[in-house]
Amino acid sequence: MNKFRFLSVTSILILSTFIITTSVFAFSCKDKVKNTEIILATTTSTYDSGLLDELIPVFEEETTYKVKPIAVGTGEAIAMGERGEADVILVHSREEEDRFVEEGYGTERRDVMHNGFVIIGPEDDPSAISGLTAVEAYITISANEALFVSRGDDSGTNKKEIAIWEETGTTPQGDWYIESGQGMGETLRIADEKQAYTMTDRGTYLAQQNNLSLIVLVEGDEILFNPYRVIPVNPEKHKDIDINYEGAQAFVEFITGEKGQAIIKEFGVAEYGKPLFYPDVIK
Amino acid sequence: MEIIWQGIKQAIILIFTGNREVYEILFLTLRVSGSAVFFSMLLGIPVGVLAGLNKFPLKKFIIAVINTGMGLPPVAAGLIVILFIWRSGMLGFLKLMYTPTAMVIAQVLIASPIIAGITLAAVQQIDPKLKQQVLSLGANRFQVYWILIREARLPALAAVMAGFGGIISEVGAVIMVGGNIKGETRVLTTAAVQMVRMGNFDMAIAFVVILLAITFGVNFLLTLIQQKEGIGWIRRF
Amino acid sequence: MDKKILEISDLKKKYNSKFCLDVNNLYAEKGKILTLIGPNGSGKSTLIRLINLLERPDEGKIYFNGHEITNGEVSQTEVRKKMAVVFQEPLLFNTSVYANIIMGLKIRKIKLSGVKDRIDYFTGKLKITDLLNRSTKNLSGGEKQRVSLARALVLDPELLLLDEPLANIDQSSRESLRADLFGVLRGYGKSVVYVTHDRNEAMVLADDIAVMDRGKILQFAGKEEIFRKPAGEFIARFVGVETLVDGVILEREGNVCKVGVTARKSNIEVSVVSQERRGTRVTLAIRPEDVILYSTEISSEESSAMNLFKGKITEIRDIGIFKRIEIDCGFPLSSFVTQNSVNRLKLALGKEITAAVKASSIHMFKR
């Protein structure tokens, strides 16, 4: 009796699992058209600016590919490439990119576009960093222990910020140094609420400008140059995984090609008066 | 304050002028969470009923597992699903990562223990003598389960709604396995998050308003059911 | 063809070290009402559950229509479909009254169209026709049990098992429900096992009676026999014998024994109709309704088989319709009389009185 009951319990469990799996298959048929799908791991700064919403539909129309952009920090995007979870990555952290390609995870690095990082802060600029170089500004902020919000999320922006701190020879720590652990948008809003200094890419700043009271204080410094590169993931590194290398190459060709570059050049001009990103291939 | 009123006004305009993006996201949300609840019912109700009505080895253990599952953090559910379905995972060949199906699976993982747990508690509330009565009327095993589920239909319905409410307002797991891809895996919660990130507060508020409307509707129905006097249509099942 | 619809042999079911059901031999005849009677906890309900295969016996066999049903070869469900049970609690489902009544029919896949008359008949007899569309939630306890009874009766079972259906109903509605239920059962003509702890119900309803106590059947016989000839002190008390006195048979003349009873003051001789041998140690059982009271002396010549006891009234107690009179006539003897008799005989505490009991009314069993 007990045995029978237990059997019926398990059999019903198995039956329902079966139902689920089959329906999952049925459900996924639509999603599963062979090798037309490209997973693009990219930074929140490009994603949140809305640039990809302009680029991807045009690319999808020109080719038969379907792009799935996943917005993460540069660090996570590179890690996804290393695991073979992405087919192509669009990131902005030179050193990491170089290591990624040298270790054979990516087949090539191609310049796509750039913009600049800017250091922003309250309008009255209590530490008077306006007009300084980035390194000078950081030294001043650190010396005054003025509130500073860091992404603290291993993103490209975060890496750049840490690189500048390294140049100053000081390690930022203390109550004044806040790590948000969030994307650029949230970090900007935290800085705004706290009337703190922070560093951001210009694109995200421009997109959020209407909601912010912070102003640009440091810009144009060479160290604040923010170049984006696109890297297709090397399928040889992941033989057991179905990496869409052809699709990745097609996307690379598109974004560095005439149409892609033109879209980048135009993007944001209508809204902000100047582009959010500057194309690097066809200027 | 200004921005809130502005946002709500904008939200209402977006909702009632039939903004395509808003509606696409709404329908995807309902499709994903609806099918997740459907599968969670298929899984959760039988498990809850069987575990509640029978004696079998490891019964206490299984109930403990269900109760743990009820409190499963959505992020944990998301992570578990990711480990299986990402490209290098066991089910990587199915290419489920960043699809609505993946979101459904994660939500089933969240909702089915909730449904199973509440159903289990509900059938355990039923007088065990009632089971004897059903048997003595000549019912076979399946008739017994069916009749007792019907007897526990109000709490079971409440279980389903609780499961639905739990997953439709969840953001951590769906963003992990769905990737928040516009037009594909972007649901109300992740859309609201994304719009805040992009500074589109009116859109964000529109999504939140819709989400609130849905969860309010679900909870309102739930309250009606719990105060079940006067719901003739349920009694007639 | 076997006349027994149900037969039980050597059935044992152990619960714990204290309680064990142990039924050697019990059967129910077709078309008759068998009443199981006994105090709470005597195992009556357990026996019903065993018969309905809701529990499995540890040992022994149950035969239904001559076929064993406890050997695991027959489908429990199929057996249950030939019976119907009404438990102490109504155990209704949270739907309409009508849905409850037809639930068994639906489970058994009996076409409703074919049994419409039956449904009408029993709902009418049980006076619930007006309730059919109501929800069971708002019914009174009595109404609920009426629905439960109808649900079982419309199944037209070969064997109807009623497990104290009136026990949990409050007094006021119990009387009317009893009347209606007995009205149904009187013309029913089907086999019924009726469990009760109320001897009056057994008296009214039963063809056969099995008296149970502590898991055992103490006596199983026809109704008359149980009431007239209880097989022991427990049964005697249970079936309403109030006076039990010990004695020894002194002599026997034909059918009549002279029993010597050791009373408080002197020995008393009592005539009892019996075939027992001289010298047997016995207990005499006298039912209060068989004791007739006289306020004046009467001669014993009136009937040779009439015992006359003299004594003082020690207690007069109201027990509903009757008064219970206790007389000290060397041993305590009780009698039921009507209020009318109390007035006529001017009964009062301390009054000297004569009590008469027919020799044939006294039952005697061995100690």
mmCIF file of C-alpha atoms in Angstrom, chain C residues 27-353:
data_model
loop_
_atom_site.group_PDB
_atom_site.id
_atom_site.type_symbol
_atom_site.label_atom_id
_atom_site.label_comp_id
_atom_site.label_asym_id
_atom_site.label_seq_id
_atom_site.Cartn_x
_atom_site.Cartn_y
_atom_site.Cartn_z
ATOM 1 C CA TYR C 27 -23.553 -11.658 10.628
ATOM 2 C CA ALA C 28 -26.249 -9.511 9.094
ATOM 3 C CA GLU C 29 -29.171 -11.061 7.331
ATOM 4 C CA LYS C 30 -30.498 -9.778 4.056
ATOM 5 C CA GLY C 31 -33.314 -7.291 4.393
ATOM 6 C CA LYS C 32 -32.924 -7.014 8.134
ATOM 7 C CA ILE C 33 -31.616 -4.402 10.484
ATOM 8 C CA LEU C 34 -28.687 -5.418 12.651
ATOM 9 C CA THR C 35 -28.001 -3.027 15.479
ATOM 10 C CA LEU C 36 -24.590 -2.719 17.080
ATOM 11 C CA ILE C 37 -25.051 -1.344 20.533
ATOM 12 C CA GLY C 38 -22.481 -0.509 23.149
ATOM 13 C CA PRO C 39 -20.948 2.338 25.065
ATOM 14 C CA ASN C 40 -18.570 4.852 23.502
ATOM 15 C CA GLY C 41 -15.215 3.317 22.758
ATOM 16 C CA SER C 42 -16.535 -0.216 22.497
ATOM 17 C CA GLY C 43 -15.297 -0.584 18.916
ATOM 18 C CA LYS C 44 -18.557 -0.151 17.014
ATOM 19 C CA SER C 45 -17.238 2.513 14.675
ATOM 20 C CA THR C 46 -14.042 0.599 14.098
ATOM 21 C CA LEU C 47 -16.101 -2.407 13.092
ATOM 22 C CA ILE C 48 -18.022 -0.258 10.589
ATOM 23 C CA ARG C 49 -14.776 1.033 9.104
ATOM 24 C CA LEU C 50 -13.482 -2.533 8.828
ATOM 25 C CA ILE C 51 -16.647 -3.653 7.075
ATOM 26 C CA ASN C 52 -16.355 -0.727 4.643
ATOM 27 C CA LEU C 53 -12.692 -1.671 4.081
ATOM 28 C CA LEU C 54 -11.573 1.712 5.305
ATOM 29 C CA GLU C 55 -9.251 -0.193 7.597
ATOM 30 C CA ARG C 56 -7.601 -3.566 7.283
ATOM 31 C CA PRO C 57 -8.025 -6.213 9.924
ATOM 32 C CA ASP C 58 -4.977 -7.865 11.446
ATOM 33 C CA GLU C 59 -6.628 -11.247 11.329
ATOM 34 C CA GLY C 60 -9.890 -12.821 10.344
ATOM 35 C CA LYS C 61 -12.288 -12.581 7.473
ATOM 36 C CA ILE C 62 -15.266 -10.576 6.338
ATOM 37 C CA TYR C 63 -17.659 -12.092 3.810
ATOM 38 C CA PHE C 64 -19.996 -9.983 1.734
ATOM 39 C CA ASN C 65 -22.728 -11.849 -0.092
ATOM 40 C CA GLY C 66 -20.804 -15.037 0.590
ATOM 41 C CA HIS C 67 -17.536 -13.801 -0.901
ATOM 42 C CA GLU C 68 -14.541 -12.927 1.160
ATOM 43 C CA ILE C 69 -13.646 -9.252 0.798
ATOM 44 C CA THR C 70 -10.656 -9.101 3.123
ATOM 45 C CA ASN C 71 -8.262 -11.236 1.121
ATOM 46 C CA GLY C 72 -7.072 -8.360 -1.044
ATOM 47 C CA GLU C 73 -8.218 -10.031 -4.247
ATOM 48 C CA VAL C 74 -11.351 -7.982 -4.723
ATOM 49 C CA SER C 75 -11.158 -4.277 -5.417
ATOM 50 C CA GLN C 76 -11.876 -2.272 -2.296
ATOM 51 C CA THR C 77 -13.570 0.349 -4.401
ATOM 52 C CA GLU C 78 -15.901 -2.206 -5.968
ATOM 53 C CA VAL C 79 -16.864 -3.520 -2.532
ATOM 54 C CA ARG C 80 -17.489 -0.041 -1.182
ATOM 55 C CA LYS C 81 -19.692 0.702 -4.152
ATOM 56 C CA LYS C 82 -22.098 -1.937 -2.899
ATOM 57 C CA MET C 83 -22.353 -0.272 0.484
ATOM 58 C CA ALA C 84 -23.027 3.198 1.802
ATOM 59 C CA VAL C 85 -21.968 4.680 5.102
ATOM 60 C CA VAL C 86 -23.346 7.517 7.162
ATOM 61 C CA PHE C 87 -20.946 8.615 9.869
ATOM 62 C CA GLN C 88 -21.568 10.461 13.127
ATOM 63 C CA GLU C 89 -20.608 13.756 11.522
ATOM 64 C CA PRO C 90 -22.450 14.686 8.352
ATOM 65 C CA LEU C 91 -19.137 15.196 6.430
ATOM 66 C CA LEU C 92 -20.640 17.268 3.661
ATOM 67 C CA PHE C 93 -18.723 18.975 0.883
ATOM 68 C CA ASN C 94 -18.678 22.691 0.478
ATOM 69 C CA THR C 95 -21.124 22.880 -2.408
ATOM 70 C CA SER C 96 -24.883 22.841 -2.736
ATOM 71 C CA VAL C 97 -27.126 20.356 -0.968
ATOM 72 C CA TYR C 98 -28.106 18.813 -4.277
ATOM 73 C CA ALA C 99 -24.502 18.404 -5.399
ATOM 74 C CA ASN C 100 -23.827 16.598 -2.136
ATOM 75 C CA ILE C 101 -26.767 14.280 -2.542
ATOM 76 C CA ILE C 102 -25.748 13.221 -6.035
ATOM 77 C CA MET C 103 -22.038 13.036 -5.245
ATOM 78 C CA GLY C 104 -22.082 9.306 -4.592
ATOM 79 C CA LEU C 105 -24.131 8.702 -7.725
ATOM 80 C CA LYS C 106 -21.607 10.654 -9.769
ATOM 81 C CA ILE C 107 -18.679 8.819 -8.222
ATOM 82 C CA ARG C 108 -20.354 5.512 -9.004
ATOM 83 C CA LYS C 109 -21.207 6.709 -12.490
ATOM 84 C CA ILE C 110 -24.899 6.052 -11.989
ATOM 85 C CA LYS C 111 -27.033 7.940 -14.500
ATOM 86 C CA LEU C 112 -29.081 10.582 -12.710
ATOM 87 C CA SER C 113 -31.963 10.219 -15.109
ATOM 88 C CA GLY C 114 -32.545 6.663 -13.913
ATOM 89 C CA VAL C 115 -32.692 7.507 -10.228
ATOM 90 C CA LYS C 116 -34.667 10.705 -10.215
ATOM 91 C CA ASP C 117 -37.599 9.070 -8.445
ATOM 92 C CA ARG C 118 -35.317 7.734 -5.775
ATOM 93 C CA ILE C 119 -33.796 11.161 -5.171
ATOM 94 C CA ASP C 120 -37.249 12.720 -4.952
ATOM 95 C CA TYR C 121 -38.459 9.988 -2.618
ATOM 96 C CA PHE C 122 -35.644 10.206 -0.089
ATOM 97 C CA THR C 123 -35.297 13.992 -0.140
ATOM 98 C CA GLY C 124 -39.031 14.122 0.430
ATOM 99 C CA LYS C 125 -38.969 11.595 3.252
ATOM 100 C CA LEU C 126 -36.067 13.410 4.888
ATOM 101 C CA LYS C 127 -37.772 16.783 4.353
ATOM 102 C CA ILE C 128 -34.905 18.460 2.554
ATOM 103 C CA THR C 129 -36.566 19.067 -0.812
ATOM 104 C CA ASP C 130 -36.648 22.800 -0.078
ATOM 105 C CA LEU C 131 -32.958 22.903 0.749
ATOM 106 C CA LEU C 132 -31.624 21.425 -2.490
ATOM 107 C CA ASN C 133 -30.246 24.690 -3.871
ATOM 108 C CA ARG C 134 -28.826 25.906 -0.596
ATOM 109 C CA SER C 135 -25.151 25.824 0.269
ATOM 110 C CA THR C 136 -24.304 23.275 2.928
ATOM 111 C CA LYS C 137 -22.438 25.975 4.858
ATOM 112 C CA ASN C 138 -25.575 27.468 6.316
ATOM 113 C CA LEU C 139 -27.435 24.326 7.304
ATOM 114 C CA SER C 140 -28.126 23.325 10.883
ATOM 115 C CA GLY C 141 -26.559 20.172 12.263
ATOM 116 C CA GLY C 142 -29.777 18.237 11.854
ATOM 117 C CA GLU C 143 -30.259 19.412 8.280
ATOM 118 C CA LYS C 144 -26.707 18.470 7.435
ATOM 119 C CA GLN C 145 -27.204 14.949 8.719
ATOM 120 C CA ARG C 146 -30.420 14.676 6.699
ATOM 121 C CA VAL C 147 -28.406 15.527 3.586
ATOM 122 C CA SER C 148 -25.769 12.995 4.544
ATOM 123 C CA LEU C 149 -28.442 10.321 4.992
ATOM 124 C CA ALA C 150 -30.033 11.166 1.660
ATOM 125 C CA ARG C 151 -26.642 10.992 -0.032
ATOM 126 C CA ALA C 152 -26.259 7.412 1.221
ATOM 127 C CA LEU C 153 -29.853 6.324 0.627
ATOM 128 C CA VAL C 154 -30.058 7.455 -3.011
ATOM 129 C CA LEU C 155 -27.224 5.048 -3.752
ATOM 130 C CA ASP C 156 -29.592 2.178 -2.994
ATOM 131 C CA PRO C 157 -26.754 0.169 -1.459
ATOM 132 C CA GLU C 158 -26.966 -3.539 -0.835
ATOM 133 C CA LEU C 159 -25.811 -2.821 2.699
ATOM 134 C CA LEU C 160 -26.386 0.457 4.472
ATOM 135 C CA LEU C 161 -24.040 1.228 7.350
ATOM 136 C CA LEU C 162 -25.263 3.859 9.791
ATOM 137 C CA ASP C 163 -22.664 4.783 12.393
ATOM 138 C CA GLU C 164 -24.546 6.606 15.170
ATOM 139 C CA PRO C 165 -26.144 9.041 12.741
ATOM 140 C CA LEU C 166 -28.089 10.775 15.498
ATOM 141 C CA ALA C 167 -25.398 10.953 18.158
ATOM 142 C CA ASN C 168 -24.017 14.371 17.286
ATOM 143 C CA ILE C 169 -27.314 16.120 16.715
ATOM 144 C CA ASP C 170 -28.732 18.383 19.371
ATOM 145 C CA GLN C 171 -31.678 17.070 21.298
ATOM 146 C CA SER C 172 -34.386 19.226 19.723
ATOM 147 C CA SER C 173 -33.729 18.224 16.133
ATOM 148 C CA ARG C 174 -32.739 14.673 17.032
ATOM 149 C CA GLU C 175 -36.277 13.605 17.864
ATOM 150 C CA SER C 176 -37.733 14.723 14.562
ATOM 151 C CA LEU C 177 -34.800 13.376 12.570
ATOM 152 C CA ARG C 178 -35.119 10.053 14.367
ATOM 153 C CA ALA C 179 -38.774 9.901 13.498
ATOM 154 C CA ASP C 180 -38.092 10.689 9.836
ATOM 155 C CA LEU C 181 -35.134 8.320 9.582
ATOM 156 C CA PHE C 182 -36.992 5.472 11.258
ATOM 157 C CA GLY C 183 -39.892 6.201 8.962
ATOM 158 C CA VAL C 184 -37.597 5.598 6.024
ATOM 159 C CA LEU C 185 -35.968 2.509 7.524
ATOM 160 C CA ARG C 186 -39.238 0.867 8.532
ATOM 161 C CA GLY C 187 -40.392 0.432 4.979
ATOM 162 C CA TYR C 188 -36.896 0.128 3.632
ATOM 163 C CA GLY C 189 -36.611 -3.620 3.249
ATOM 164 C CA LYS C 190 -32.855 -3.441 2.664
ATOM 165 C CA SER C 191 -30.003 -4.701 4.788
ATOM 166 C CA VAL C 192 -28.864 -2.223 7.386
ATOM 167 C CA VAL C 193 -26.244 -2.188 10.103
ATOM 168 C CA TYR C 194 -27.215 0.475 12.594
ATOM 169 C CA VAL C 195 -24.784 1.550 15.283
ATOM 170 C CA THR C 196 -26.052 3.271 18.373
ATOM 171 C CA HIS C 197 -25.453 3.628 22.076
ATOM 172 C CA ASP C 198 -29.113 4.338 22.687
ATOM 173 C CA ARG C 199 -31.027 1.197 23.676
ATOM 174 C CA ASN C 200 -34.338 2.813 22.847
ATOM 175 C CA GLU C 201 -33.271 3.218 19.247
ATOM 176 C CA ALA C 202 -32.188 -0.403 19.167
ATOM 177 C CA MET C 203 -35.455 -1.443 20.737
ATOM 178 C CA VAL C 204 -37.488 0.366 18.117
ATOM 179 C CA LEU C 205 -35.447 -0.460 15.080
ATOM 180 C CA ALA C 206 -33.524 -3.667 15.364
ATOM 181 C CA ASP C 207 -34.232 -7.143 14.111
ATOM 182 C CA ASP C 208 -30.983 -8.433 15.566
ATOM 183 C CA ILE C 209 -28.724 -6.873 18.126
ATOM 184 C CA ALA C 210 -25.053 -7.276 18.900
ATOM 185 C CA VAL C 211 -23.945 -5.817 22.211
ATOM 186 C CA MET C 212 -20.347 -4.680 22.238
ATOM 187 C CA ASP C 213 -17.998 -3.667 24.993
ATOM 188 C CA ARG C 214 -14.274 -3.108 24.976
ATOM 189 C CA GLY C 215 -13.807 -4.510 21.510
ATOM 190 C CA LYS C 216 -15.771 -7.714 22.066
ATOM 191 C CA ILE C 217 -19.244 -8.858 21.187
ATOM 192 C CA LEU C 218 -20.863 -9.802 24.454
ATOM 193 C CA GLN C 219 -24.095 -11.089 23.016
ATOM 194 C CA PHE C 220 -25.480 -11.398 19.531
ATOM 195 C CA ALA C 221 -29.113 -12.421 19.175
ATOM 196 C CA GLY C 222 -32.567 -11.334 18.155
ATOM 197 C CA LYS C 223 -33.916 -8.192 19.719
ATOM 198 C CA GLU C 224 -36.375 -9.944 22.061
ATOM 199 C CA GLU C 225 -33.765 -12.280 23.346
ATOM 200 C CA ILE C 226 -31.298 -9.507 24.122
ATOM 201 C CA PHE C 227 -33.874 -7.559 26.039
ATOM 202 C CA ARG C 228 -35.500 -10.474 27.779
ATOM 203 C CA LYS C 229 -32.481 -12.644 28.312
ATOM 204 C CA PRO C 230 -29.314 -10.594 28.615
ATOM 205 C CA ALA C 231 -26.335 -12.886 28.836
ATOM 206 C CA GLY C 232 -24.586 -11.061 31.614
ATOM 207 C CA GLU C 233 -24.612 -8.211 34.025
ATOM 208 C CA PHE C 234 -23.138 -5.684 31.573
ATOM 209 C CA ILE C 235 -25.731 -6.411 28.922
ATOM 210 C CA ALA C 236 -28.468 -6.523 31.474
ATOM 211 C CA ARG C 237 -27.540 -3.087 32.749
ATOM 212 C CA PHE C 238 -27.062 -1.851 29.221
ATOM 213 C CA VAL C 239 -30.429 -2.994 27.982
ATOM 214 C CA GLY C 240 -32.095 -1.320 30.899
ATOM 215 C CA VAL C 241 -32.312 -3.865 33.670
ATOM 216 C CA GLU C 242 -32.167 -1.936 36.917
ATOM 217 C CA THR C 243 -32.405 -4.670 39.483
ATOM 218 C CA LEU C 244 -29.751 -7.341 39.622
ATOM 219 C CA VAL C 245 -29.610 -9.678 42.603
ATOM 220 C CA ASP C 246 -27.478 -12.746 43.256
ATOM 221 C CA GLY C 247 -28.955 -16.023 44.448
ATOM 222 C CA VAL C 248 -28.792 -19.817 44.363
ATOM 223 C CA ILE C 249 -31.372 -22.200 42.894
ATOM 224 C CA LEU C 250 -32.900 -24.058 45.810
ATOM 225 C CA GLU C 251 -35.239 -26.347 43.935
ATOM 226 C CA ARG C 252 -37.057 -26.745 40.661
ATOM 227 C CA GLU C 253 -40.578 -27.796 39.925
ATOM 228 C CA GLY C 254 -41.179 -28.243 36.266
ATOM 229 C CA ASN C 255 -40.368 -24.952 34.643
ATOM 230 C CA VAL C 256 -40.246 -22.918 37.792
ATOM 231 C CA CYS C 257 -37.171 -22.603 39.953
ATOM 232 C CA LYS C 258 -37.142 -21.361 43.489
ATOM 233 C CA VAL C 259 -34.166 -19.069 43.908
ATOM 234 C CA GLY C 260 -32.894 -18.172 47.328
ATOM 235 C CA VAL C 261 -31.778 -14.557 47.473
ATOM 236 C CA THR C 262 -29.693 -13.351 50.378
ATOM 237 C CA ALA C 263 -31.373 -10.144 51.408
ATOM 238 C CA ARG C 264 -30.351 -7.697 54.074
ATOM 239 C CA LYS C 265 -32.674 -8.987 56.850
ATOM 240 C CA SER C 266 -33.878 -12.365 55.823
ATOM 241 C CA ASN C 267 -33.632 -14.738 52.911
ATOM 242 C CA ILE C 268 -36.210 -14.268 50.210
ATOM 243 C CA GLU C 269 -37.450 -16.890 47.801
ATOM 244 C CA VAL C 270 -38.073 -15.842 44.232
ATOM 245 C CA SER C 271 -39.837 -17.903 41.564
ATOM 246 C CA VAL C 272 -38.270 -17.797 38.154
ATOM 247 C CA VAL C 273 -39.219 -19.639 34.989
ATOM 248 C CA SER C 274 -36.077 -21.513 33.990
ATOM 249 C CA GLN C 275 -34.613 -24.926 33.265
ATOM 250 C CA GLU C 276 -31.416 -24.441 35.278
ATOM 251 C CA ARG C 277 -30.249 -27.152 37.693
ATOM 252 C CA ARG C 278 -30.585 -26.939 41.433
ATOM 253 C CA GLY C 279 -27.609 -25.444 43.232
ATOM 254 C CA THR C 280 -26.583 -23.182 40.358
ATOM 255 C CA ARG C 281 -25.340 -19.795 41.458
ATOM 256 C CA VAL C 282 -27.219 -17.224 39.429
ATOM 257 C CA THR C 283 -27.976 -13.537 39.019
ATOM 258 C CA LEU C 284 -31.569 -12.411 38.644
ATOM 259 C CA ALA C 285 -32.381 -9.561 36.305
ATOM 260 C CA ILE C 286 -35.575 -7.610 36.773
ATOM 261 C CA ARG C 287 -36.608 -4.851 34.338
ATOM 262 C CA PRO C 288 -38.248 -1.871 36.035
ATOM 263 C CA GLU C 289 -41.155 -1.866 33.590
ATOM 264 C CA ASP C 290 -42.005 -5.422 34.672
ATOM 265 C CA VAL C 291 -42.417 -4.422 38.300
ATOM 266 C CA ILE C 292 -46.030 -3.648 39.163
ATOM 267 C CA LEU C 293 -46.825 -1.722 42.313
ATOM 268 C CA TYR C 294 -49.851 -2.189 44.615
ATOM 269 C CA SER C 295 -50.663 0.037 47.544
ATOM 270 C CA THR C 296 -52.670 -2.669 49.295
ATOM 271 C CA GLU C 297 -52.006 -6.219 50.279
ATOM 272 C CA ILE C 298 -52.806 -8.672 47.528
ATOM 273 C CA SER C 299 -52.815 -12.361 47.757
ATOM 274 C CA SER C 300 -50.258 -14.404 45.967
ATOM 275 C CA GLU C 301 -52.973 -16.817 44.920
ATOM 276 C CA GLU C 302 -53.785 -14.436 42.122
ATOM 277 C CA SER C 303 -51.013 -16.100 40.173
ATOM 278 C CA SER C 304 -48.798 -18.966 41.230
ATOM 279 C CA ALA C 305 -46.006 -17.489 39.160
ATOM 280 C CA MET C 306 -46.251 -14.080 40.766
ATOM 281 C CA ASN C 307 -43.561 -12.916 43.161
ATOM 282 C CA LEU C 308 -44.601 -10.420 45.782
ATOM 283 C CA PHE C 309 -42.073 -8.193 47.520
ATOM 284 C CA LYS C 310 -42.906 -5.842 50.342
ATOM 285 C CA GLY C 311 -40.902 -2.793 51.092
ATOM 286 C CA LYS C 312 -40.629 0.922 51.658
ATOM 287 C CA ILE C 313 -40.205 3.494 48.924
ATOM 288 C CA THR C 314 -36.723 4.983 49.277
ATOM 289 C CA GLU C 315 -36.613 7.190 46.241
ATOM 290 C CA ILE C 316 -38.907 8.745 43.616
ATOM 291 C CA ARG C 317 -37.139 10.205 40.619
ATOM 292 C CA ASP C 318 -38.329 11.907 37.463
ATOM 293 C CA ILE C 319 -36.977 10.253 34.310
ATOM 294 C CA GLY C 320 -39.008 11.952 31.658
ATOM 295 C CA ILE C 321 -42.343 10.345 30.942
ATOM 296 C CA PHE C 322 -41.977 7.835 33.764
ATOM 297 C CA LYS C 323 -41.207 8.052 37.445
ATOM 298 C CA ARG C 324 -38.591 5.725 38.735
ATOM 299 C CA ILE C 325 -39.539 4.299 42.114
ATOM 300 C CA GLU C 326 -36.952 2.575 44.237
ATOM 301 C CA ILE C 327 -38.171 0.181 46.878
ATOM 302 C CA ASP C 328 -36.170 -1.419 49.627
ATOM 303 C CA CYS C 329 -37.542 -4.926 49.934
ATOM 304 C CA GLY C 330 -34.462 -6.548 51.359
ATOM 305 C CA PHE C 331 -32.680 -5.726 48.147
ATOM 306 C CA PRO C 332 -33.168 -2.540 46.116
ATOM 307 C CA LEU C 333 -35.849 -2.993 43.468
ATOM 308 C CA SER C 334 -36.804 -0.333 40.994
ATOM 309 C CA SER C 335 -39.969 0.178 39.018
ATOM 310 C CA PHE C 336 -41.180 2.575 36.319
ATOM 311 C CA VAL C 337 -44.671 3.945 36.805
ATOM 312 C CA THR C 338 -46.616 6.727 35.191
ATOM 313 C CA GLN C 339 -47.480 9.956 36.980
ATOM 314 C CA ASN C 340 -51.026 8.743 36.859
ATOM 315 C CA SER C 341 -50.115 5.666 38.902
ATOM 316 C CA VAL C 342 -48.165 7.767 41.376
ATOM 317 C CA ASN C 343 -51.314 9.778 42.022
ATOM 318 C CA ARG C 344 -53.620 6.796 42.131
ATOM 319 C CA LEU C 345 -51.423 4.778 44.466
ATOM 320 C CA LYS C 346 -50.506 7.879 46.469
ATOM 321 C CA LEU C 347 -46.857 6.928 46.264
ATOM 322 C CA ALA C 348 -44.583 8.814 48.604
ATOM 323 C CA LEU C 349 -41.238 8.379 50.267
ATOM 324 C CA GLY C 350 -41.330 5.875 53.121
ATOM 325 C CA LYS C 351 -44.666 4.427 52.119
ATOM 326 C CA GLU C 352 -45.066 0.687 52.529
ATOM 327 C CA ILE C 353 -45.893 -0.955 49.263
#
